[in-house]
Amino acid sequence: MARSDFSHPFLDAIGRQVLVVDGAMGTSLQDADLAPQDFGGDALDGCNEVLVRTRPDVIVDIHRSFLSVGCTILETDTFGGAPWVLDEYDLGDDTEELNATAARLANQAIAEHRAETGDHTTPLFVGGSIGPGTRSPTLSLGNDPSVAKDFIDVDAMEAGYARQVRGLLDGGVDLVMIETCFDLLQVKAAVAATTDVFAERGVRVPIMVTFTVEKDINTMLLGSEPAAAIAALDPLPIDVLGLNCATGPNDMREHVRTLSRHSRLPIAVIPNAGIPEMIDGQTCYPLDPEGLATAHREFVRELGVAIVGGCCGTTPAHLARVVDAVGDLVPGDRSVEFQPSLASLYGAVTIEQDTSFLMIGERVNANGSAAFKRLLLDQDWEAMVELARDQARAGAHVLDVCVDYVGRDGVADMVEVVDRFATQSTLPLVIDSTQVDVVTAALKRLGGRAVINSVNLEDGRGKADDLLTLARRYGAAVVVLAIDEEGQARTVEWKVDVCKRIAAMAIDEHGMEAADLVFDCLTFPLGSGQEDLRGDGMATLDAIERVKAEIPGCHTTLGVSNVSFGLSPAARQVLNSVFLQMAIDRGLDSAIVNPAKILPLHRIDDEQVQVARDLIEDNRGTAGMGGTADGDYDPLHRLMALFDGVDAATASGGPSLADLPLEERLKQRIIDGARDGMDADLDAAMAAGHPALTIVNEFLLDGMRVVGELFGSGQMQLPFVLQSAEAMKAAVAHLEPHMEAGDASGKGRI
């Protein structure tokens, strides 16, 4: 069900008032000074969840203590209510019963409170608490034998959470609260299980997710930045996103600001009463009620936070002050700058790049990279990781991962590769496979936001529906290919029609958004000389522009190298580079390329650029670049002639470094990112009488100025800027020993 189609009293209350979540159940239970017999004996001592059976009076009293000070959301005593946690006390078989009982006790407390106060109008809600449990599904933990006991399979986690949600719904919760999350993959498992139960029961309540950011590392426990969490969790069918636990409000402030600015969802902030301290052997929380209340008033007024509350260490006294502080407020206005993004476990990458295109590295694809195929056959998994890192160093933003190879077990291979890439590479992944089970295996192992490559209608709707269901379940984006039952779309109208048909399926039937869809209008090779293919390059470019206009908010991509199959490596490099730039000019957002095989246009000879354009535009029969007065100009023949016998490594049409004066050569080295021979040129410049600092300020920085201008105008893409920056860094490092001590006075201060 699409998020916009869902209404609920809880969601209606958000925005009309500030909702206040109760305080810490654990702290209140500690203050109750319970003995082992209260839990049912020594074997169950410390299992707070069993108290709903053994001491329901204590649980109801705690709920009522928070209702009495004005809290509007009660959390059930089920934080550790998943079966694999309860199994530690031999209570796993009682999962549904304990969760249902906990929810009924919270509802009982609300009913008693209403009866005593006569208040039957204040919105009060029961939130079913689902904690992270005691194990993680992320395989970086599971691969280490020393912590294998802390690992849980995603399928087992989803099945366990489904049992917990069934119990909570049986007890009558108003919303599901997935809280204190430290692992994005755990959140996905919990949300998937919850939505499974919704479908099974034919009912739905809101879902609230709160994650935890650690103070010392400013990320989630496994290293996920808040931006990665937003990118991964926003596409899921959740209704509120927020932060809880770990720290006090002061250490949350900047992360709350990030959520306020970049999340489209209502925000919840539920801090601890500060970071706990050990005093005389007791755990103490330093933040007093006034400090918590002051912070929440700021969060609501300035950052538009809609739901506040208290986590570890917070008492009814804390929440009483919070209620007083926010009771007269409504959430402040937020100016949200949401950008559809992809994410690895660690960081996020926006799909639309400001001055570049999203570069999808193609070298970890068994169908496109001979090196990767060889490593796959050799099962050299660690070398594959290094190949992925090479793609990152070359400037790729995302990795296209394909292990499909005849005769091999695609699921097993994908598991081996993705388990490593997910935790040993910082780049998001495109899961490229024709097999639904292979895609499924990958998505179950990725905590960030991946892309499924690809969805098409070649076999009708069956597989497309399966893949779109997976995308919705795990929050993935999808690459949509312009292919239907008749084959690969050739004409502009055909391409656009297929894209619009799949868009309607994804949006209207699967609850996805246009921003989740990345359309590949496909192209055929122009290098074959085949007459019926000569117009396909322009058909692709025209279709990109049409799709962007007719499916507002969508994105586009292209396997660029397809256009140049059959040509020499040098000609391919130029044609790919020109075609890519022409596609970007038409609105292309991303491309599957090898970053090392693309040249910025300013480094390609003008004639080569023009002939490549003529080939793409099918400009024949007139006297053009390299043509004759008789009008027999064929850009394909001319392009092949231009690169006859030319090596790709020397094909660049930019200025020859050897022919330039020394000073200009240093500048050009920075522009080209050419480090080979840099040290010799720097030594020659100093030998010619140029001081080291003068070389930096006058020659090298002049090159960086040109790089900045080219980047700003779109003529140079980010990977080449990074190459220039590395060249600059190396040059300065070489010159530093030759700078006089007094030169340091020229350095600026920040």
XYZ file of C-alpha atoms in Angstrom:
750
model
C 0.000 0.000 0.000
C 1.445 3.367 -0.954
C 2.284 5.574 2.002
C -0.019 8.350 0.754
C -3.016 5.968 0.668
C -2.829 5.147 4.382
C -4.677 7.042 7.098
C -4.753 6.345 10.834
C -5.659 8.312 13.999
C -2.009 8.235 15.063
C -0.912 9.830 11.795
C -3.770 12.327 11.998
C -2.549 13.420 15.448
C 0.992 14.093 14.181
C 1.311 17.750 13.332
C -1.768 18.850 15.304
C 0.154 18.443 18.540
C 3.469 17.122 19.785
C 3.126 13.482 20.804
C 5.120 12.384 23.840
C 6.490 8.850 24.239
C 6.826 7.539 27.796
C 10.127 7.110 29.602
C 12.403 4.173 30.274
C 10.688 0.909 31.185
C 14.016 -0.570 32.319
C 14.762 2.352 34.631
C 11.285 2.148 36.181
C 11.673 -1.598 36.734
C 15.031 -1.052 38.412
C 13.405 1.502 40.703
C 10.717 -1.093 41.553
C 13.437 -3.137 43.298
C 12.159 -6.499 42.102
C 13.530 -9.820 43.362
C 14.187 -13.007 41.325
C 10.871 -14.485 42.459
C 9.059 -11.568 40.812
C 10.409 -12.848 37.476
C 9.484 -16.453 38.227
C 12.761 -17.639 39.727
C 16.504 -17.295 39.253
C 16.435 -18.739 35.728
C 14.211 -15.883 34.562
C 15.751 -13.095 36.636
C 16.387 -10.097 34.372
C 13.865 -11.078 31.689
C 11.718 -7.948 31.841
C 9.337 -9.302 29.222
C 8.125 -12.136 31.482
C 6.895 -9.608 34.070
C 3.754 -9.082 31.992
C 2.867 -12.612 33.151
C 4.368 -12.723 36.640
C 3.850 -9.123 37.828
C 1.311 -7.472 35.542
C 0.433 -5.057 38.351
C 3.939 -3.579 38.250
C 3.806 -3.087 34.484
C 0.367 -1.429 34.603
C 1.516 0.880 37.420
C 4.530 1.980 35.356
C 2.311 2.698 32.359
C -0.086 4.703 34.516
C 2.771 6.697 36.057
C 3.653 8.012 32.609
C 0.031 8.598 31.614
C -0.457 10.632 34.785
C 2.187 13.159 33.713
C 0.702 13.584 30.233
C 2.513 11.085 27.972
C 0.441 10.190 24.910
C 2.306 7.077 23.661
C 2.914 4.043 25.852
C 5.555 1.530 24.803
C 4.803 -2.117 25.540
C 7.145 -4.142 27.731
C 8.367 -6.107 24.694
C 11.732 -4.559 23.809
C 13.295 -8.040 24.023
C 10.181 -9.841 22.874
C 11.598 -11.514 19.770
C 11.796 -15.319 20.024
C 15.562 -15.591 19.671
C 15.920 -13.285 22.698
C 13.240 -15.068 24.713
C 14.929 -18.381 23.833
C 17.749 -17.351 26.152
C 15.225 -17.880 28.955
C 13.518 -20.881 27.294
C 10.501 -18.672 26.566
C 10.683 -18.600 22.768
C 7.547 -20.716 22.430
C 5.641 -18.034 24.373
C 6.513 -15.195 21.988
C 2.993 -14.481 20.740
C 1.399 -14.781 24.187
C 3.885 -12.509 25.972
C 3.677 -9.818 23.305
C -0.114 -9.923 23.220
C -0.299 -9.748 27.022
C 2.052 -6.758 27.099
C -0.093 -4.882 24.581
C -3.271 -5.667 26.536
C -1.702 -4.346 29.756
C -0.842 -1.043 28.067
C -4.405 -0.781 26.779
C -5.670 -1.639 30.257
C -3.636 1.194 31.742
C -5.121 3.638 29.232
C -8.656 2.435 29.969
C -8.127 2.821 33.735
C -6.592 6.258 33.245
C -9.543 7.426 31.161
C -11.995 6.052 33.711
C -10.281 7.849 36.593
C -9.758 11.187 34.839
C -12.881 11.244 32.707
C -10.682 12.246 29.757
C -11.962 10.373 26.724
C -10.760 12.859 24.084
C -6.974 13.134 24.436
C -5.387 10.894 21.780
C -3.547 8.083 23.569
C -1.702 5.309 21.724
C -0.040 1.980 22.471
C 3.230 1.441 20.639
C 4.440 -2.124 20.222
C 8.139 -2.013 21.140
C 10.478 -4.093 18.970
C 14.140 -3.906 19.924
C 17.179 -5.006 17.920
C 17.560 -8.184 19.919
C 20.858 -9.693 20.895
C 22.146 -10.700 17.456
C 22.949 -8.998 14.151
C 22.190 -10.208 10.618
C 25.070 -8.273 9.101
C 27.609 -10.805 7.903
C 30.666 -8.857 8.998
C 29.803 -10.172 12.447
C 28.755 -13.632 11.307
C 32.027 -14.245 9.448
C 34.062 -13.900 12.618
C 34.053 -17.184 14.563
C 34.636 -15.292 17.812
C 31.270 -13.545 17.462
C 29.358 -16.175 15.452
C 26.959 -16.596 18.368
C 25.910 -12.965 17.817
C 24.889 -13.593 14.193
C 21.363 -14.411 13.008
C 20.210 -15.287 9.512
C 17.876 -12.732 7.910
C 15.217 -15.359 7.201
C 15.232 -16.433 10.855
C 15.077 -12.804 11.969
C 12.128 -12.035 9.686
C 10.246 -15.130 10.878
C 10.896 -14.222 14.522
C 9.810 -10.618 14.128
C 6.644 -11.775 12.353
C 5.730 -13.828 15.441
C 6.325 -10.812 17.674
C 4.191 -8.540 15.476
C 1.344 -11.064 15.433
C 1.279 -11.012 19.225
C 1.387 -7.218 19.390
C -1.502 -6.915 16.941
C -3.474 -9.505 18.910
C -3.026 -7.290 21.972
C -4.276 -4.200 20.149
C -1.262 -1.950 19.538
C -1.878 1.279 17.633
C 1.560 1.367 16.021
C 4.700 -0.760 15.714
C 7.866 0.879 17.110
C 11.095 -0.627 15.748
C 13.631 1.056 18.009
C 17.252 1.350 19.096
C 18.398 0.038 15.728
C 22.146 -0.257 15.191
C 22.079 -2.358 12.004
C 20.225 -1.224 8.863
C 19.767 -4.831 7.751
C 17.981 -5.569 11.039
C 15.592 -2.664 10.367
C 14.812 -4.028 6.922
C 14.110 -7.469 8.367
C 11.787 -6.017 11.005
C 9.896 -3.845 8.510
C 9.586 -6.718 6.020
C 8.238 -9.024 8.731
C 5.789 -6.375 9.912
C 4.411 -5.735 6.441
C 4.139 -9.500 5.872
C 1.888 -9.766 8.909
C -0.139 -6.757 7.757
C -0.757 -8.535 4.445
C -1.537 -11.786 6.230
C -4.054 -10.123 8.568
C -5.478 -7.614 6.099
C -4.812 -4.781 8.566
C -2.192 -2.108 8.976
C -1.008 0.211 11.713
C 1.728 2.862 11.405
C 5.388 1.868 11.650
C 7.885 4.058 13.497
C 11.628 3.377 13.197
C 14.255 4.952 15.428
C 17.966 4.273 15.052
C 20.888 4.915 17.347
C 23.978 7.011 16.623
C 27.042 6.375 18.767
C 28.676 9.429 20.333
C 32.339 8.653 19.735
C 32.009 7.666 16.065
C 28.973 9.755 15.023
C 27.587 6.783 13.106
C 25.468 3.779 13.900
C 27.356 0.990 15.621
C 28.309 -0.738 12.344
C 29.522 2.508 10.777
C 26.391 3.737 8.972
C 26.174 7.508 8.661
C 22.756 9.104 9.319
C 22.574 10.009 5.606
C 22.949 6.320 4.741
C 20.152 5.477 7.164
C 17.846 8.051 5.554
C 18.651 6.748 2.063
C 18.081 3.116 3.057
C 14.979 3.577 5.202
C 12.993 6.260 3.372
C 11.887 3.884 0.558
C 10.505 1.384 3.076
C 6.801 1.495 4.036
C 7.424 3.309 7.332
C 5.598 6.344 8.666
C 7.957 7.965 11.205
C 11.764 8.049 11.332
C 13.855 9.169 14.251
C 16.653 8.749 16.762
C 16.653 7.183 20.184
C 18.952 5.934 22.941
C 22.798 5.957 23.046
C 23.278 9.586 24.058
C 21.623 12.594 25.581
C 19.964 15.272 23.456
C 23.046 17.470 23.165
C 24.965 14.778 21.313
C 21.958 14.141 19.059
C 21.471 17.736 17.953
C 23.355 17.688 14.648
C 21.925 14.304 13.695
C 18.418 15.596 14.407
C 19.253 18.569 12.192
C 20.259 16.144 9.415
C 16.946 14.304 9.733
C 15.020 17.574 9.779
C 16.686 18.755 6.600
C 16.771 15.559 4.569
C 14.033 13.145 5.718
C 10.542 13.432 4.246
C 8.985 11.609 7.198
C 7.792 12.974 10.536
C 10.645 12.901 13.048
C 10.824 11.312 16.502
C 13.599 12.068 19.003
C 13.827 9.946 22.156
C 17.174 10.518 23.953
C 18.650 9.033 27.075
C 18.928 11.148 30.181
C 22.519 11.757 29.125
C 25.333 9.229 28.790
C 25.339 6.858 31.766
C 28.075 7.044 34.393
C 29.086 4.525 37.042
C 28.938 6.086 40.521
C 29.512 3.863 43.565
C 28.779 0.818 41.452
C 25.450 2.193 40.262
C 24.478 3.304 36.750
C 23.524 6.983 36.895
C 22.215 9.313 34.213
C 23.359 12.937 34.527
C 20.634 14.826 32.627
C 17.939 16.322 34.848
C 14.300 16.789 33.791
C 14.784 20.456 32.958
C 17.670 19.716 30.611
C 15.634 17.125 28.688
C 12.633 19.433 28.474
C 14.681 22.389 27.222
C 16.273 20.294 24.488
C 12.922 18.922 23.326
C 11.372 22.369 23.170
C 14.250 23.418 20.896
C 13.890 20.299 18.720
C 10.157 20.890 18.260
C 10.311 24.633 17.598
C 13.479 24.862 15.512
C 13.773 21.473 13.815
C 10.135 20.472 13.415
C 10.323 17.324 15.542
C 6.848 15.804 15.875
C 7.349 13.092 18.516
C 9.518 13.395 21.629
C 10.124 11.208 24.626
C 12.679 9.619 26.884
C 14.835 6.520 26.652
C 17.284 5.058 29.173
C 17.384 6.830 32.520
C 14.245 8.912 31.992
C 11.565 8.835 34.689
C 8.035 10.197 35.071
C 9.630 13.347 36.494
C 11.584 13.823 33.246
C 8.518 13.295 31.102
C 6.388 15.608 33.251
C 8.729 18.487 32.427
C 8.833 17.472 28.757
C 5.026 17.524 28.558
C 4.980 20.985 30.160
C 7.655 22.233 27.757
C 6.038 21.080 24.509
C 2.366 21.016 25.446
C 1.630 24.391 23.853
C 3.646 23.750 20.679
C 3.088 22.330 17.241
C 6.084 21.089 15.255
C 7.922 23.930 13.546
C 8.082 24.202 9.786
C 10.751 22.168 8.039
C 12.406 22.984 4.727
C 13.185 19.473 3.519
C 15.883 18.994 0.890
C 15.172 15.362 0.112
C 17.391 13.803 -2.565
C 16.699 10.265 -3.806
C 19.854 8.339 -2.997
C 21.530 4.968 -2.943
C 23.541 3.745 0.007
C 26.138 1.245 1.086
C 26.211 0.116 4.693
C 28.367 3.172 5.382
C 27.378 6.159 3.244
C 24.877 7.570 0.770
C 25.241 8.701 -2.854
C 22.625 10.927 -4.485
C 21.307 9.573 -7.783
C 21.339 13.046 -9.333
C 24.851 14.455 -9.183
C 25.145 18.245 -9.224
C 27.888 18.626 -11.818
C 28.467 15.080 -12.949
C 26.589 11.857 -13.635
C 26.214 8.859 -11.365
C 29.035 6.619 -12.493
C 28.219 2.907 -12.207
C 31.411 0.886 -12.365
C 31.173 -2.033 -14.803
C 34.327 -4.011 -13.989
C 32.772 -6.369 -11.385
C 30.419 -7.839 -13.975
C 31.118 -11.365 -15.264
C 29.451 -10.524 -18.577
C 31.429 -7.367 -19.222
C 34.800 -7.832 -17.550
C 37.183 -10.619 -18.527
C 39.232 -9.936 -15.403
C 36.236 -10.358 -13.099
C 35.092 -13.494 -14.941
C 38.533 -15.030 -14.452
C 38.483 -14.204 -10.732
C 34.993 -15.698 -10.450
C 36.089 -18.956 -12.058
C 39.123 -19.039 -9.765
C 36.909 -18.144 -6.783
C 39.442 -15.494 -5.829
C 37.041 -13.525 -3.645
C 39.640 -11.236 -2.095
C 40.936 -10.166 -5.511
C 37.348 -9.290 -6.434
C 37.195 -6.987 -3.412
C 40.375 -5.287 -4.590
C 38.874 -4.880 -8.061
C 35.862 -3.183 -6.437
C 38.203 -0.863 -4.565
C 39.982 -0.050 -7.824
C 36.635 1.027 -9.284
C 36.097 3.301 -6.288
C 39.539 4.841 -6.700
C 38.830 5.405 -10.385
C 35.779 7.486 -9.475
C 32.822 5.065 -9.588
C 29.939 6.028 -7.317
C 28.193 2.630 -7.504
C 29.218 -0.914 -8.502
C 27.288 -3.058 -10.983
C 27.674 -6.614 -9.637
C 26.910 -9.561 -11.913
C 27.942 -13.173 -11.268
C 25.668 -14.835 -13.843
C 27.762 -17.445 -15.643
C 26.595 -20.643 -17.316
C 27.252 -23.731 -15.221
C 27.789 -21.930 -11.910
C 25.520 -21.564 -8.878
C 24.549 -17.902 -9.094
C 23.087 -17.739 -5.594
C 26.212 -19.163 -3.962
C 28.477 -16.872 -5.986
C 26.371 -13.794 -5.223
C 26.413 -14.598 -1.517
C 30.216 -14.871 -1.535
C 30.635 -11.586 -3.421
C 27.958 -9.495 -1.719
C 28.942 -10.643 1.777
C 32.345 -9.081 1.105
C 31.329 -6.054 -0.938
C 28.668 -5.081 1.613
C 31.196 -4.587 4.389
C 34.562 -4.147 2.629
C 33.545 -1.589 -0.003
C 32.052 1.826 0.657
C 30.049 1.925 -2.588
C 26.359 1.046 -3.058
C 25.645 -1.944 -5.292
C 23.609 -2.558 -8.413
C 22.502 -6.201 -8.343
C 22.640 -7.283 -11.966
C 21.098 -10.691 -12.623
C 18.416 -12.344 -14.717
C 17.612 -14.736 -11.849
C 15.097 -13.687 -9.188
C 16.634 -15.999 -6.568
C 20.060 -14.427 -7.121
C 18.628 -10.923 -6.671
C 16.786 -12.038 -3.541
C 19.928 -13.520 -2.004
C 21.770 -10.249 -2.560
C 19.084 -7.937 -1.188
C 18.843 -9.988 1.997
C 22.492 -9.201 2.674
C 22.560 -5.468 1.988
C 21.799 -3.010 4.748
C 22.060 0.016 2.475
C 19.952 0.857 -0.554
C 20.742 -1.183 -3.654
C 19.474 -1.154 -7.236
C 17.961 -4.140 -9.021
C 19.183 -4.443 -12.607
C 16.847 -5.077 -14.259
C 13.073 -5.127 -14.753
C 11.607 -5.597 -18.210
C 8.630 -7.202 -19.953
C 10.516 -9.658 -22.151
C 8.725 -12.597 -20.516
C 5.543 -10.685 -19.757
C 4.645 -9.475 -16.291
C 5.632 -12.462 -14.159
C 9.263 -11.771 -13.428
C 8.713 -8.003 -13.469
C 6.088 -8.286 -10.734
C 8.387 -10.524 -8.671
C 11.267 -8.063 -8.895
C 9.112 -5.013 -8.151
C 7.758 -6.815 -5.081
C 11.334 -7.438 -3.931
C 12.253 -3.809 -4.559
C 9.386 -2.578 -2.425
C 10.116 -5.097 0.325
C 13.783 -4.142 0.691
C 13.615 -0.492 -0.412
C 15.650 -0.986 -3.595
C 15.582 1.165 -6.696
C 15.169 -0.612 -10.025
C 16.697 -0.255 -13.471
C 13.918 -0.577 -16.054
C 14.937 -1.777 -19.515
C 12.999 -0.738 -22.613
C 12.245 -4.347 -23.557
C 8.831 -5.944 -23.947
C 7.347 -9.101 -25.381
C 8.313 -7.961 -28.901
C 11.970 -7.494 -28.035
C 14.335 -4.585 -27.385
C 12.563 -1.330 -28.234
C 14.080 0.403 -31.248
C 12.024 3.507 -31.974
C 11.519 6.448 -29.648
C 7.797 5.787 -29.286
C 8.375 2.116 -28.540
C 11.012 2.862 -25.906
C 8.842 5.463 -24.183
C 5.767 3.219 -24.271
C 7.552 0.310 -22.554
C 8.969 2.600 -19.887
C 5.557 4.106 -19.158
C 3.910 0.673 -18.925
C 6.414 -0.522 -16.335
C 6.214 2.793 -14.473
C 2.444 2.346 -14.133
C 2.964 -1.159 -12.706
C 5.596 -0.012 -10.219
C 3.775 3.099 -9.011
C 0.102 2.182 -9.206
C 0.321 -1.475 -8.196
C 3.492 -1.839 -6.109
C 3.448 1.451 -4.210
C 6.781 2.705 -5.552
C 7.622 6.243 -6.634
C 8.941 7.585 -9.915
C 12.212 8.430 -8.133
C 12.708 4.694 -7.456
C 12.802 3.974 -11.186
C 15.937 4.290 -13.338
C 15.083 3.861 -17.017
C 17.586 2.442 -19.493
C 16.403 3.345 -22.994
C 19.111 1.057 -24.409
C 21.145 1.526 -27.533
C 22.474 -0.652 -30.316
C 26.068 -0.559 -31.636
C 26.799 2.037 -34.292
C 30.095 0.491 -35.281
C 28.708 -2.405 -37.285
C 27.708 -0.290 -40.264
C 24.382 -2.117 -40.338
C 21.991 0.191 -42.161
C 18.968 -0.364 -39.932
C 21.003 0.530 -36.830
C 22.372 3.876 -38.032
C 19.597 5.886 -36.351
C 19.570 4.039 -33.038
C 21.914 6.403 -31.245
C 19.595 9.367 -31.771
C 16.545 7.252 -30.939
C 18.113 6.533 -27.551
C 18.954 10.188 -26.908
C 15.466 11.341 -27.912
C 13.901 8.641 -25.709
C 15.950 9.712 -22.668
C 14.600 13.242 -23.023
C 11.012 12.022 -23.537
C 11.071 9.592 -20.593
C 12.397 12.283 -18.244
C 9.596 14.609 -19.358
C 6.729 12.101 -19.395
C 7.552 10.267 -16.137
C 8.310 13.241 -13.851
C 10.761 12.530 -11.059
C 12.252 9.403 -12.621
C 15.920 8.818 -13.398
C 17.755 7.432 -16.422
C 20.823 5.319 -17.044
C 22.671 3.813 -19.975
C 25.177 1.065 -20.683
C 27.316 3.440 -22.704
C 29.815 0.986 -24.140
C 27.065 -0.802 -26.106
C 27.132 2.009 -28.646
C 30.697 1.247 -29.743
C 30.875 -2.544 -29.984
C 32.917 -3.630 -32.994
C 35.280 -0.646 -33.112
C 38.911 -0.461 -32.061
C 39.608 0.348 -28.373
C 40.801 3.867 -29.229
C 37.737 4.632 -31.339
C 35.466 3.122 -28.706
C 36.902 5.373 -26.030
C 36.179 8.494 -28.061
C 32.728 7.415 -29.260
C 31.713 6.351 -25.741
C 32.884 9.657 -24.297
C 31.062 11.770 -26.881
C 27.878 9.698 -26.698
C 27.920 9.932 -22.898
C 28.178 13.723 -22.985
C 25.382 13.987 -25.555
C 23.197 11.786 -23.336
C 23.998 13.905 -20.276
C 22.952 16.975 -22.249
C 19.580 15.247 -22.839
C 19.075 14.528 -19.118
C 20.923 11.249 -18.469
C 21.455 10.793 -14.722
C 23.738 7.765 -14.575
C 25.778 5.475 -16.769
C 27.383 2.052 -16.514
C 30.957 2.696 -17.571
C 34.546 1.946 -16.748
C 35.663 5.344 -15.380
C 39.180 4.773 -16.678
C 37.871 4.421 -20.248
C 36.031 7.767 -20.444
C 37.697 11.013 -21.515
C 36.491 14.562 -20.847
C 35.740 16.210 -24.188
C 38.368 18.905 -23.772
C 41.012 16.155 -24.030
C 39.707 14.810 -27.355
C 40.741 16.267 -30.705
C 38.051 18.504 -32.238
C 37.843 16.437 -35.421
C 37.425 13.227 -33.445
C 34.600 14.783 -31.434
C 32.854 16.053 -34.554
C 33.123 12.754 -36.431
C 31.775 10.889 -33.401
C 28.850 13.320 -33.225
C 28.216 12.870 -36.936
C 28.123 9.095 -36.476
C 25.667 9.358 -33.570
C 23.476 11.837 -35.474
C 23.855 9.835 -38.707
C 25.122 12.849 -40.647
C 26.108 11.312 -44.006
C 26.251 12.370 -47.613
C 27.490 15.918 -47.129
C 30.967 17.308 -47.179
C 31.732 17.438 -43.492
C 34.728 16.738 -41.295
C 36.899 14.538 -43.492
C 34.334 14.422 -46.320
C 34.779 15.437 -49.953
C 33.089 17.833 -52.301
C 31.388 14.853 -53.925
C 29.385 14.373 -50.735
C 30.529 10.816 -49.940
C 31.241 11.528 -46.274
C 30.522 8.572 -43.994
C 31.384 9.311 -40.352
C 31.778 5.624 -39.520
C 34.438 5.166 -42.184
C 36.126 8.393 -41.149
C 36.145 7.413 -37.464
C 37.688 4.067 -38.285
C 40.310 5.775 -40.425
C 41.170 8.277 -37.702
C 41.991 5.473 -35.304
C 43.540 2.986 -37.675
C 46.566 1.655 -35.820
C 46.099 4.079 -32.911
C 46.606 2.743 -29.398
C 43.913 3.723 -26.884
C 46.546 4.844 -24.402
C 47.778 7.516 -26.807
C 44.496 8.386 -28.490
C 43.790 11.548 -26.529
C 43.743 14.573 -28.753
C 44.828 16.990 -26.045
C 48.083 18.935 -26.239
C 51.271 16.887 -26.296
C 53.094 17.475 -23.028
C 56.511 17.088 -24.641
C 55.797 19.947 -27.065
C 54.777 22.460 -24.399
C 57.086 24.954 -22.641
C 58.043 23.743 -19.169
C 55.739 26.129 -17.312
C 52.747 25.265 -19.523
C 53.625 21.590 -19.225
C 53.319 21.709 -15.434
C 49.945 23.431 -15.714
C 48.735 20.866 -18.251
C 49.907 17.982 -16.069
C 47.552 19.204 -13.351
C 44.680 19.588 -15.819
C 45.241 16.085 -17.214
C 46.034 14.484 -13.845
C 49.267 13.218 -15.448
C 51.694 12.224 -12.679
C 54.190 10.192 -14.738
C 57.195 12.444 -15.311
C 55.896 15.118 -12.922
C 58.880 14.949 -10.546
C 61.391 15.432 -13.390
C 59.503 18.487 -14.676
C 59.343 19.988 -11.173
C 63.093 19.478 -10.710
C 63.716 21.092 -14.091
C 61.572 24.095 -13.140
C 63.513 24.609 -9.911
C 66.792 24.208 -11.802
C 65.586 26.951 -14.179
C 65.344 29.333 -11.225
C 61.692 29.065 -10.210
C 61.274 28.899 -6.395
C 59.184 25.954 -5.185
C 56.418 28.188 -3.819
C 56.254 30.123 -7.098
C 55.785 26.840 -8.986
C 52.842 26.008 -6.727
C 51.221 29.431 -6.788
C 51.714 30.320 -10.440
C 51.862 27.106 -12.488
C 50.151 24.363 -10.514
C 47.325 26.440 -9.061
C 46.684 27.864 -12.527
C 46.059 24.300 -13.660
C 43.663 23.709 -10.763
C 41.814 26.900 -11.697
C 41.202 25.485 -15.171
C 40.064 22.194 -13.611
C 37.544 24.096 -11.518
C 36.214 25.950 -14.545
C 35.888 22.743 -16.575
C 34.144 20.971 -13.708
C 31.758 23.845 -13.106
C 30.799 23.990 -16.779
C 30.234 20.235 -16.966
C 33.155 19.603 -19.337
C 35.098 17.598 -16.754
C 33.563 14.875 -14.607
C 34.361 14.166 -10.992
C 36.781 11.235 -11.540
C 39.040 13.468 -13.627
C 38.877 16.209 -10.994
C 40.053 13.649 -8.451
C 42.925 12.665 -10.749
C 43.932 16.310 -10.986
C 43.733 16.687 -7.215
C 45.970 13.643 -6.726
C 48.479 15.067 -9.207
C 48.453 18.379 -7.317
C 48.927 16.601 -4.017
C 51.895 14.625 -5.356
C 53.480 17.749 -6.849
C 53.224 19.738 -3.612
C 54.647 16.810 -1.632
C 57.656 16.753 -3.987
C 58.188 20.515 -3.647
C 57.737 20.864 0.116
C 61.310 19.914 1.091
C 62.531 22.695 -1.218
C 60.387 25.433 0.299
C 62.113 27.853 2.636
C 60.863 28.027 6.203
C 59.614 31.537 5.563
C 57.339 30.245 2.827
C 55.025 28.904 5.513
C 53.975 32.468 6.273
C 52.058 32.398 3.028
C 49.751 29.684 4.292
C 46.252 30.745 5.229
C 44.505 30.146 8.517
C 40.998 28.823 9.104
